[in-house]
Coordinates of C-alpha atoms in Angstrom, one line a residue:
X1 CA 4.6 -4.8 6.6
X2 CA 3.2 -2.3 4.1
X3 CA 4.8 -1.4 0.7
X4 CA 4.1 2.0 -0.9
X5 CA 2.6 2.3 -4.4
X6 CA 3.6 -1.3 -5.3
X7 CA 1.6 -2.6 -8.2
X8 CA -0.5 -5.7 -8.0
X9 CA 1.9 -7.8 -10.1
X10 CA 5.3 -6.4 -9.1
X11 CA 6.3 -9.3 -6.9
X12 CA 7.7 -12.5 -8.4
X13 CA 5.0 -14.5 -6.5
X14 CA 2.3 -12.4 -8.2
X15 CA 3.7 -12.5 -11.7
X16 CA 6.8 -10.2 -12.1
X17 CA 9.4 -11.8 -14.2
X18 CA 12.4 -9.3 -14.0
X19 CA 12.2 -7.7 -10.5
X20 CA 14.0 -9.8 -7.9
X21 CA 11.8 -10.4 -4.8
X22 CA 13.2 -13.7 -3.5
X23 CA 12.4 -13.0 0.2
X24 CA 8.7 -12.2 -0.5
X25 CA 8.5 -15.1 -2.9
X26 CA 9.9 -17.3 0.0
X27 CA 7.3 -15.8 2.4
X28 CA 4.5 -16.7 -0.1
X29 CA 5.8 -20.3 -0.4
X30 CA 5.3 -20.9 3.3
X31 CA 2.1 -18.8 3.5
X32 CA -1.0 -17.7 1.7
X33 CA -1.4 -15.3 -1.1
X34 CA -4.7 -13.3 -1.4
X35 CA -5.5 -12.3 -5.0
X36 CA -8.7 -10.5 -4.2
X37 CA -7.6 -8.2 -1.4
X38 CA -8.3 -4.5 -1.5
X39 CA -6.9 -1.2 -0.2
X40 CA -8.6 2.1 0.2
X41 CA -6.9 3.2 -3.1
X42 CA -4.4 5.7 -1.7
X43 CA -1.7 5.9 1.0
X44 CA -3.1 7.7 4.0
X45 CA -6.7 6.5 3.7
X46 CA -5.4 3.0 3.5
X47 CA -3.1 3.5 6.5
X48 CA -6.0 5.0 8.5
X49 CA -8.2 2.0 7.7
X50 CA -5.4 -0.5 8.3
X51 CA -4.7 0.8 11.8
X52 CA -8.3 1.4 12.9
X53 CA -10.5 -1.2 11.2
X54 CA -12.7 1.6 10.0
X55 CA -13.4 3.2 6.6
X56 CA -11.1 6.2 6.2
X57 CA -13.9 8.7 6.2
X58 CA -14.9 7.5 9.7
X59 CA -11.4 8.5 10.9
X60 CA -11.4 11.9 9.2
X61 CA -8.8 10.8 6.6
X62 CA -11.4 10.6 3.8
X63 CA -9.1 12.3 1.3
X64 CA -5.5 13.4 2.1
X65 CA -4.0 15.3 5.0
X66 CA -5.9 18.5 4.3
X67 CA -8.5 20.0 6.7
X68 CA -11.6 20.7 4.6
X69 CA -13.5 21.7 7.7
X70 CA -16.1 19.0 7.5
X71 CA -16.4 15.6 9.2
X72 CA -14.6 12.9 7.3
X73 CA -12.1 15.3 5.8
X74 CA -10.2 16.9 8.6
X75 CA -6.8 15.4 7.6
X76 CA -6.1 13.9 11.1
X77 CA -7.0 10.7 12.8
X78 CA -9.8 11.6 15.0
X79 CA -10.6 10.3 18.5
X80 CA -13.6 8.4 17.4
X81 CA -11.2 5.6 16.4
X82 CA -8.6 3.4 18.1
X83 CA -5.4 2.2 16.5
X84 CA -4.1 -1.4 16.7
X85 CA -1.2 -0.1 18.8
X86 CA -3.6 1.6 21.3
X87 CA -5.7 -1.5 21.8
X88 CA -2.9 -4.1 21.9
X89 CA -0.8 -1.8 24.1
X90 CA -3.6 -1.6 26.6
X91 CA -3.5 -5.4 26.7
X92 CA 0.1 -5.7 27.5
X93 CA 1.7 -5.8 24.0
X94 CA 4.8 -4.0 23.2
X95 CA 4.1 -1.8 20.2
X96 CA 6.7 -0.7 17.6
X97 CA 6.7 1.2 14.4
X98 CA 9.4 1.7 11.7
X99 CA 8.8 3.8 8.6
X100 CA 6.3 6.2 7.1
X101 CA 3.4 7.5 9.3
X102 CA 1.4 9.9 7.0
X103 CA -1.6 10.2 9.3
X104 CA -1.4 13.8 10.5
X105 CA -1.4 17.2 8.9
X106 CA 0.9 18.5 11.7
X107 CA 4.4 17.6 10.3
X108 CA 6.6 20.4 11.6
X109 CA 9.0 19.7 14.5
X110 CA 7.2 22.1 16.9
X111 CA 3.7 21.3 15.6
X112 CA 1.1 19.6 17.8
X113 CA 1.9 15.9 18.2
X114 CA -1.4 14.5 19.4
X115 CA -1.6 12.4 16.2
X116 CA 2.0 11.3 16.0
X117 CA 2.8 7.6 16.4
X118 CA 3.7 7.6 20.1
X119 CA 0.5 9.6 20.9
X120 CA -1.5 7.0 19.0
X121 CA -0.3 3.9 20.9
X122 CA 3.2 3.1 19.7
X123 CA 5.8 2.6 22.5
X124 CA 8.7 3.1 20.0
X125 CA 8.8 4.9 16.7
X126 CA 11.4 5.6 14.0
X127 CA 10.5 6.9 10.7
X128 CA 9.1 9.9 8.8
X129 CA 5.9 11.9 9.6
X130 CA 5.5 13.0 6.0
X131 CA 4.3 10.6 3.3
X132 CA 7.0 10.9 0.7
X133 CA 10.5 12.2 0.2
X134 CA 14.1 11.6 -0.7
X135 CA 15.5 8.1 0.2
X136 CA 18.9 9.7 0.9
X137 CA 17.7 12.8 2.9
X138 CA 14.1 12.1 4.0
X139 CA 12.3 15.1 5.6
X140 CA 10.8 14.8 9.1
X141 CA 13.0 11.8 10.1
X142 CA 12.0 11.2 13.6
X143 CA 12.8 9.0 16.6
X144 CA 10.0 9.0 19.2
X145 CA 8.8 12.6 19.1
X146 CA 12.0 14.3 18.0
X147 CA 13.4 15.1 14.6
X148 CA 16.8 13.5 14.2
X149 CA 19.7 13.7 11.8
X150 CA 21.1 11.1 9.5
X151 CA 24.4 10.2 8.1
X152 CA 25.8 12.9 5.8
X153 CA 28.5 10.6 4.4
X154 CA 26.3 9.4 1.6
X155 CA 25.7 6.0 3.3
X156 CA 22.1 6.6 4.4
X157 CA 19.3 4.9 2.5
X158 CA 15.8 5.1 4.0
X159 CA 14.6 1.6 3.1
X160 CA 17.7 0.1 4.8
X161 CA 17.3 2.3 7.8
X162 CA 13.8 1.1 8.3
X163 CA 15.0 -2.5 8.3
X164 CA 17.9 -1.6 10.7
X165 CA 15.4 -0.1 13.2
X166 CA 12.8 -2.9 12.8
X167 CA 15.5 -5.5 13.5
X168 CA 16.6 -3.6 16.6
X169 CA 13.0 -3.4 17.8
X170 CA 12.6 -7.1 17.5
X171 CA 15.7 -7.6 19.6
X172 CA 14.3 -5.3 22.2
X173 CA 10.9 -7.0 22.1
X174 CA 12.4 -10.4 22.9
X175 CA 14.4 -9.1 25.7
X176 CA 11.3 -7.6 27.2
X177 CA 9.5 -10.9 26.9
X178 CA 6.0 -9.5 26.4
X179 CA 4.1 -10.2 23.1
X180 CA 4.8 -7.6 20.4
X181 CA 3.2 -5.8 17.5
X182 CA 5.5 -4.4 14.9
X183 CA 4.2 -2.1 12.1
X184 CA 6.8 -1.7 9.3
X185 CA 5.7 1.0 6.8
X186 CA 8.1 1.3 3.8
X187 CA 8.2 4.3 1.4
X188 CA 9.4 2.0 -1.4
X189 CA 8.4 2.0 -4.1
X190 CA 6.9 5.5 -4.0
X191 CA 8.6 8.2 -6.0
X192 CA 11.2 9.7 -6.2
X193 CA 13.2 7.1 -8.1
X194 CA 16.2 6.8 -5.8
X195 CA 18.3 3.6 -5.7
X196 CA 21.6 2.3 -4.5
X197 CA 24.0 2.3 -7.5
X198 CA 24.9 -1.4 -7.1
X199 CA 21.2 -2.4 -7.5
X200 CA 20.5 0.2 -10.2
X201 CA 23.4 -1.2 -12.2
X202 CA 22.2 -4.7 -11.8
X203 CA 19.0 -3.9 -13.7
X204 CA 20.8 -2.1 -16.5
X205 CA 19.3 -3.3 -19.8
X206 CA 16.9 -5.7 -18.3
X207 CA 13.8 -3.8 -19.5
X208 CA 15.0 -3.3 -23.1
X209 CA 11.9 -5.1 -24.4
X210 CA 9.7 -2.2 -23.4
X211 CA 6.3 -2.0 -21.7
X212 CA 4.2 -3.7 -24.4
X213 CA 6.2 -7.0 -24.4
X214 CA 6.8 -6.9 -20.7
X215 CA 3.1 -6.4 -20.0
X216 CA 2.1 -9.3 -22.3
X217 CA 4.7 -11.6 -20.7
X218 CA 3.6 -10.7 -17.2
X219 CA -0.1 -11.4 -18.2
X220 CA 0.8 -14.8 -19.5
X221 CA 2.9 -15.6 -16.5
X222 CA 0.1 -14.6 -14.1
X223 CA -2.3 -17.0 -16.0
X224 CA 0.3 -19.8 -15.7
X225 CA 0.7 -19.1 -12.0
X226 CA -3.1 -19.1 -11.5
X227 CA -3.1 -15.6 -10.1
X228 CA -5.7 -14.6 -12.8
X229 CA -8.0 -16.5 -15.0
X230 CA -7.2 -17.2 -18.6
X231 CA -10.5 -15.8 -19.8
X232 CA -9.9 -12.4 -18.2
X233 CA -8.8 -10.1 -21.0
X234 CA -5.6 -8.0 -20.7
X235 CA -6.8 -4.4 -20.6
X236 CA -5.6 -2.2 -23.5
X237 CA -2.4 -0.1 -23.2
X238 CA -3.3 3.2 -21.6
X239 CA -4.3 5.5 -24.5
X240 CA -1.9 8.2 -23.2
X241 CA 1.0 5.9 -23.8
X242 CA 2.7 5.3 -27.2
X243 CA 3.7 1.8 -28.2
X244 CA 7.2 1.0 -27.2
X245 CA 8.2 0.9 -30.9
X246 CA 7.0 4.6 -31.3
X247 CA 8.3 5.9 -27.9
X248 CA 11.1 8.4 -27.9
X249 CA 13.8 8.5 -25.1
X250 CA 13.9 4.7 -24.8
X251 CA 17.1 4.8 -22.7
X252 CA 15.5 7.2 -20.2
X253 CA 12.3 5.1 -20.0
X254 CA 14.3 2.0 -19.4
X255 CA 16.3 3.7 -16.6
X256 CA 13.0 4.8 -14.9
X257 CA 11.9 1.1 -14.7
X258 CA 15.4 0.0 -13.7
X259 CA 15.4 2.4 -10.8
X260 CA 11.9 1.4 -9.7
X261 CA 12.9 -2.3 -9.8
X262 CA 16.0 -1.5 -7.7
X263 CA 13.7 0.2 -5.1
X264 CA 11.5 -2.9 -5.0
X265 CA 14.4 -5.2 -4.6
X266 CA 15.8 -3.1 -1.8
X267 CA 12.5 -3.4 0.0
X268 CA 12.5 -7.1 -0.5
X269 CA 16.0 -7.3 1.0
X270 CA 14.7 -5.3 4.0
X271 CA 11.8 -7.7 4.4
X272 CA 14.3 -10.6 4.3
X273 CA 16.4 -9.1 7.1
X274 CA 13.3 -8.6 9.3
X275 CA 12.0 -12.2 8.6
X276 CA 15.5 -13.6 9.3
X277 CA 15.6 -11.8 12.7
X278 CA 12.2 -13.3 13.6
X279 CA 13.6 -16.7 12.8
X280 CA 16.9 -16.2 14.7
X281 CA 14.9 -15.2 17.8
X282 CA 12.9 -18.4 17.6
X283 CA 9.6 -16.6 17.0
X284 CA 8.9 -17.7 13.4
X285 CA 6.4 -20.4 14.3
X286 CA 4.0 -18.3 16.3
X287 CA 4.4 -14.9 14.6
X288 CA 1.7 -13.8 12.3
X289 CA 3.3 -11.9 9.4
X290 CA 1.2 -9.9 6.9
X291 CA 2.6 -8.1 3.9
X292 CA 0.6 -5.8 1.6
X293 CA 0.7 -2.7 -0.5
X294 CA -1.2 0.5 0.3
X295 CA -2.7 0.9 -3.2
X296 CA -2.0 0.1 -6.8
X297 CA 0.9 1.5 -8.8
X298 CA 1.1 5.2 -9.3
X299 CA 0.9 6.8 -12.7
X300 CA 1.9 10.3 -11.4
X301 CA 4.2 12.2 -13.6
X302 CA 6.5 14.6 -11.6
X303 CA 6.6 18.1 -13.1
X304 CA 9.5 20.6 -12.9
X305 CA 7.5 23.0 -10.8
X306 CA 6.7 20.6 -8.0
X307 CA 7.5 22.0 -4.6
X308 CA 7.1 20.9 -1.0
X309 CA 8.8 20.0 2.3
X310 CA 9.4 16.5 1.0
X311 CA 11.8 17.7 -1.8
X312 CA 15.3 18.7 -0.5
X313 CA 17.0 21.6 -2.2
X314 CA 20.4 19.9 -2.2
X315 CA 21.8 16.4 -1.8
X316 CA 24.1 15.2 1.0
X317 CA 26.9 16.2 -1.4
X318 CA 25.7 19.7 -1.7
X319 CA 24.5 19.2 -5.3
X320 CA 21.2 20.9 -6.3
X321 CA 18.2 18.5 -6.7
X322 CA 16.7 18.6 -10.2
X323 CA 12.9 18.1 -10.0
X324 CA 10.8 16.7 -12.8
X325 CA 10.6 13.9 -15.3
X326 CA 13.2 15.3 -17.7
X327 CA 14.4 12.8 -20.3
X328 CA 17.7 14.6 -20.4
X329 CA 18.3 13.6 -16.7
X330 CA 18.7 9.9 -15.9
X331 CA 16.9 9.0 -12.6
X332 CA 18.2 7.0 -9.7
X333 CA 20.7 9.4 -8.1
X334 CA 19.6 11.6 -5.2
X335 CA 20.3 14.7 -7.3
X336 CA 17.1 13.8 -9.3
X337 CA 13.4 13.7 -8.3
X338 CA 11.4 11.7 -10.8
X339 CA 8.7 9.0 -11.1
X340 CA 8.3 6.1 -13.5
X341 CA 5.0 7.4 -14.7
X342 CA 2.0 6.1 -16.6
X343 CA 3.7 3.7 -19.0
X344 CA 5.4 1.5 -16.4
X345 CA 2.6 1.8 -13.8
X346 CA 0.4 0.3 -16.5
X347 CA 2.8 -2.7 -16.4
X348 CA 2.9 -2.8 -12.6
X349 CA -0.9 -3.1 -12.5
X350 CA -1.1 -5.9 -15.1
X351 CA -3.7 -7.0 -16.1
X352 CA -5.9 -4.3 -14.6
X353 CA -6.9 -0.8 -15.7
X354 CA -6.1 2.5 -14.1
X355 CA -3.9 3.4 -11.1
X356 CA -3.6 4.6 -7.5
X357 CA -6.4 7.1 -6.5
X358 CA -9.1 5.4 -8.6
X359 CA -11.5 2.6 -7.7
X360 CA -10.9 0.4 -10.7
X361 CA -8.8 -2.7 -9.9
X362 CA -5.6 -1.0 -10.8
X363 CA -6.1 1.5 -8.0
X364 CA -7.4 -0.7 -5.2
X365 CA -6.4 -4.4 -5.8
X366 CA -3.2 -5.2 -3.8
X367 CA -1.1 -8.2 -3.0
X368 CA -1.5 -9.7 0.5
X369 CA 0.8 -12.4 1.8
X370 CA 0.1 -14.0 5.2
X371 CA 2.2 -16.5 7.1
X372 CA 1.5 -18.0 10.5
X373 CA 2.9 -21.6 10.6
X374 CA 1.5 -22.5 14.1
X375 CA -2.1 -21.7 13.2
X376 CA -2.9 -21.5 9.5
X377 CA -4.0 -24.9 8.4
X378 CA -1.5 -27.0 6.4
X379 CA -3.6 -26.8 3.2
X380 CA -3.3 -23.0 3.3
X381 CA 0.4 -22.9 4.4
X382 CA 2.2 -24.2 1.3
X383 CA 2.1 -21.3 -1.1
X384 CA -1.6 -21.6 -1.7
X385 CA -3.6 -18.9 -3.5
X386 CA -6.9 -17.9 -2.1
X387 CA -9.7 -16.0 -3.9
X388 CA -11.3 -15.0 -0.6
X389 CA -12.3 -11.3 -0.8
X390 CA -10.8 -9.1 1.8
X391 CA -10.2 -5.4 2.6
X392 CA -7.6 -3.5 4.6
X393 CA -10.3 -2.8 7.3
X394 CA -9.9 -6.5 8.1
X395 CA -6.3 -6.2 9.4
X396 CA -7.2 -4.6 12.7
X397 CA -10.1 -6.9 13.3
X398 CA -7.8 -9.9 12.6
X399 CA -5.1 -8.6 15.0
X400 CA -7.6 -8.2 17.8
X401 CA -9.0 -11.7 17.2
X402 CA -5.6 -13.2 17.1
X403 CA -4.5 -11.4 20.3
X404 CA -7.7 -12.1 22.1
X405 CA -8.1 -8.4 22.7
X406 CA -11.7 -7.1 22.9
X407 CA -12.8 -4.1 20.9
X408 CA -14.4 -1.6 23.3
X409 CA -17.0 1.2 23.0
X410 CA -14.5 3.8 24.3
X411 CA -10.8 4.4 24.0
X412 CA -9.0 6.8 26.5
X413 CA -12.3 8.1 27.6
X414 CA -13.6 8.8 24.0
X415 CA -16.5 7.0 22.4
X416 CA -15.3 5.1 19.3
X417 CA -17.1 3.8 16.3
X418 CA -17.8 0.0 15.9
X419 CA -15.3 -2.0 13.8
X420 CA -16.2 -2.2 10.2
X421 CA -13.7 -5.0 9.4
X422 CA -14.0 -8.7 9.7
X423 CA -11.5 -11.0 11.3
X424 CA -9.7 -13.3 8.9
X425 CA -8.8 -15.7 11.7
X426 CA -11.7 -18.0 11.1
X427 CA -10.7 -18.3 7.5
X428 CA -7.1 -19.1 8.6
X429 CA -8.6 -21.9 10.6
X430 CA -10.4 -23.3 7.6
X431 CA -13.9 -21.8 7.9
X432 CA -15.7 -20.1 5.0
X433 CA -16.3 -16.4 5.2
X434 CA -19.8 -14.9 4.6
X435 CA -20.2 -12.6 1.6
X436 CA -20.4 -8.9 2.5
X437 CA -20.3 -5.6 0.6
X438 CA -17.1 -3.7 0.7
X439 CA -17.1 0.0 -0.1
X440 CA -14.6 2.5 -1.6
X441 CA -14.5 6.3 -2.2
X442 CA -11.7 8.6 -3.0
X443 CA -12.0 12.1 -4.5
X444 CA -15.2 11.1 -6.2
X445 CA -14.0 7.8 -7.4
X446 CA -16.3 5.2 -5.9
X447 CA -17.1 1.5 -5.8
X448 CA -18.8 -1.4 -4.2
X449 CA -17.6 -5.0 -4.3
X450 CA -20.1 -7.6 -3.3
X451 CA -19.4 -11.2 -4.2
X452 CA -19.2 -11.6 -7.9
X453 CA -20.3 -8.1 -8.7
X454 CA -18.5 -4.8 -8.6
X455 CA -20.1 -1.4 -9.1
X456 CA -17.6 1.3 -9.9
X457 CA -17.5 4.9 -11.2
X458 CA -14.8 7.4 -12.0
X459 CA -15.1 10.9 -10.6
X460 CA -18.0 12.7 -12.3
X461 CA -18.8 9.5 -14.3
X462 CA -21.8 7.1 -14.4
X463 CA -21.9 3.9 -12.5
X464 CA -20.6 0.8 -14.3
X465 CA -21.2 -2.8 -13.3
X466 CA -18.8 -5.8 -13.8
X467 CA -19.1 -9.5 -13.3
X468 CA -15.8 -10.1 -11.5
X469 CA -16.0 -13.9 -11.9
X470 CA -16.1 -13.5 -15.7
X471 CA -14.3 -10.2 -16.2
X472 CA -12.2 -9.0 -13.3
X473 CA -10.2 -6.7 -15.6
X474 CA -13.3 -4.6 -16.0
X475 CA -13.5 -4.6 -19.8
X476 CA -17.3 -5.3 -20.3
X477 CA -19.8 -3.0 -18.5
X478 CA -22.9 -5.2 -17.9
X479 CA -25.0 -2.6 -16.0
X480 CA -27.5 -2.5 -18.9
X481 CA -28.1 -6.2 -18.7
X482 CA -28.3 -6.3 -14.9
X483 CA -30.2 -3.2 -14.0
X484 CA -31.7 -4.7 -10.8
X485 CA -28.3 -5.7 -9.5
X486 CA -26.9 -2.3 -10.2
X487 CA -29.8 -0.5 -8.6
X488 CA -29.4 -2.6 -5.4
X489 CA -25.7 -1.9 -5.2
X490 CA -26.2 1.8 -5.8
X491 CA -28.6 1.8 -2.9
X492 CA -26.0 0.0 -0.7
X493 CA -23.4 2.6 -1.7
X494 CA -25.7 5.6 -1.0
X495 CA -26.5 4.2 2.4
X496 CA -22.9 3.6 3.2
X497 CA -21.8 7.0 1.9
X498 CA -24.3 8.8 4.1
X499 CA -23.2 6.7 7.1
X500 CA -19.5 7.4 6.9
X501 CA -19.8 11.0 5.7
X502 CA -18.7 11.0 2.1
X503 CA -19.0 14.4 0.5
X504 CA -19.6 15.2 -3.1
X505 CA -16.3 15.8 -4.9
X506 CA -16.0 18.7 -7.2
X507 CA -14.4 18.0 -10.6
X508 CA -12.3 20.6 -12.4
X509 CA -15.3 21.4 -14.7
X510 CA -17.7 22.3 -11.9

């Protein structure tokens, strides 16, 4: 199960103190929480890596779903990779998907469908082909290969519909008796800020303390929970953000976070329904469950001139949709199209710096909760926290190892690239994992994580080096004191970038 734009500390079991996530908290109590797990830093590259076990550039989703005409950046999953669904399906697994696809640039109803879910291994699919949109009137809502309608009576809410379909898929899987793979890909908590009124009202006034106090409290709670170390400094408030005391439009700012929290709780309820169905079907003991986010929280601020197929012109009630983060318009209703922006994303990524799209910890560090009662050793299955370092490329490798499915040299007659990920199964069984370098690049942002060290640079910026044991919040650049380490890691990055086809990214000044 994959959340969208969920910050590192937005779950109660990772430090959140206001947002209600009882089901995911419960999952963590009977499972394992990774606190050093990484995404690719943005939605579609992460999804490409998750489903293939390769770095996103190797799948042609090195940036977003735009065809730049060069290998690594064609905006479509290529045929040099195999998806988990394709491999498990060939081994007799039933394969199901509910939710956001976001892995093809062909999103129109009559467009080529060679990279739609059912053409990439899924037996059954319900969800959206696009990567974002209204929660009440989502564009490209699809069943199988056909666009479908949705309830126009105001009762449709996408997060709930994803859960409905996932539960139905589980029922079908048990009837068919074969082993199953279910991929649930939520759009929550990605903008726009759309929430059910009952949940939105439940959060009214609960963020009155503002982002400064909330961020400090969350930081302290994360220390107490041993999610982070006491000696890691809380990064300064984003310089673009006023102190809460100085901030205008406090009611509007509160409402933005209230709507975001309601979206997260709605997703948690959906997760709870799916987990309860697994339990009811008697499959809880021997079902491997993994929950993670696709990247860190998003600091994107929606402007009034935003356009696109993901933005409906009108609501299901026929009311025009007002686009943009306008303090005169309270978010939450489907007639608005807003985001919670930099101030609250800074809270969601506590204690880290930066956001989705970058390679600082705020962009790539994500929660991962794993539960598998029949296999994960007892010492790891009681709400334990692990500091084992992992990457989203490891998900596919783990699935193949768990299922006993070999990874071939070809798929459907096409040569495919060797897996980059490492199976986590040996770790689940109590074995130590060997250190390895992990690589990141998105729009010129780049990084290498190798054991205690992290090399990182912003687009157009110089390399920085951080000792992640002493300073995971990346506040003290130690490249000058550790030049040899930095040079070796730069060489590793350059070799990797050439191998996977990273292209230089032009900044606005070039």
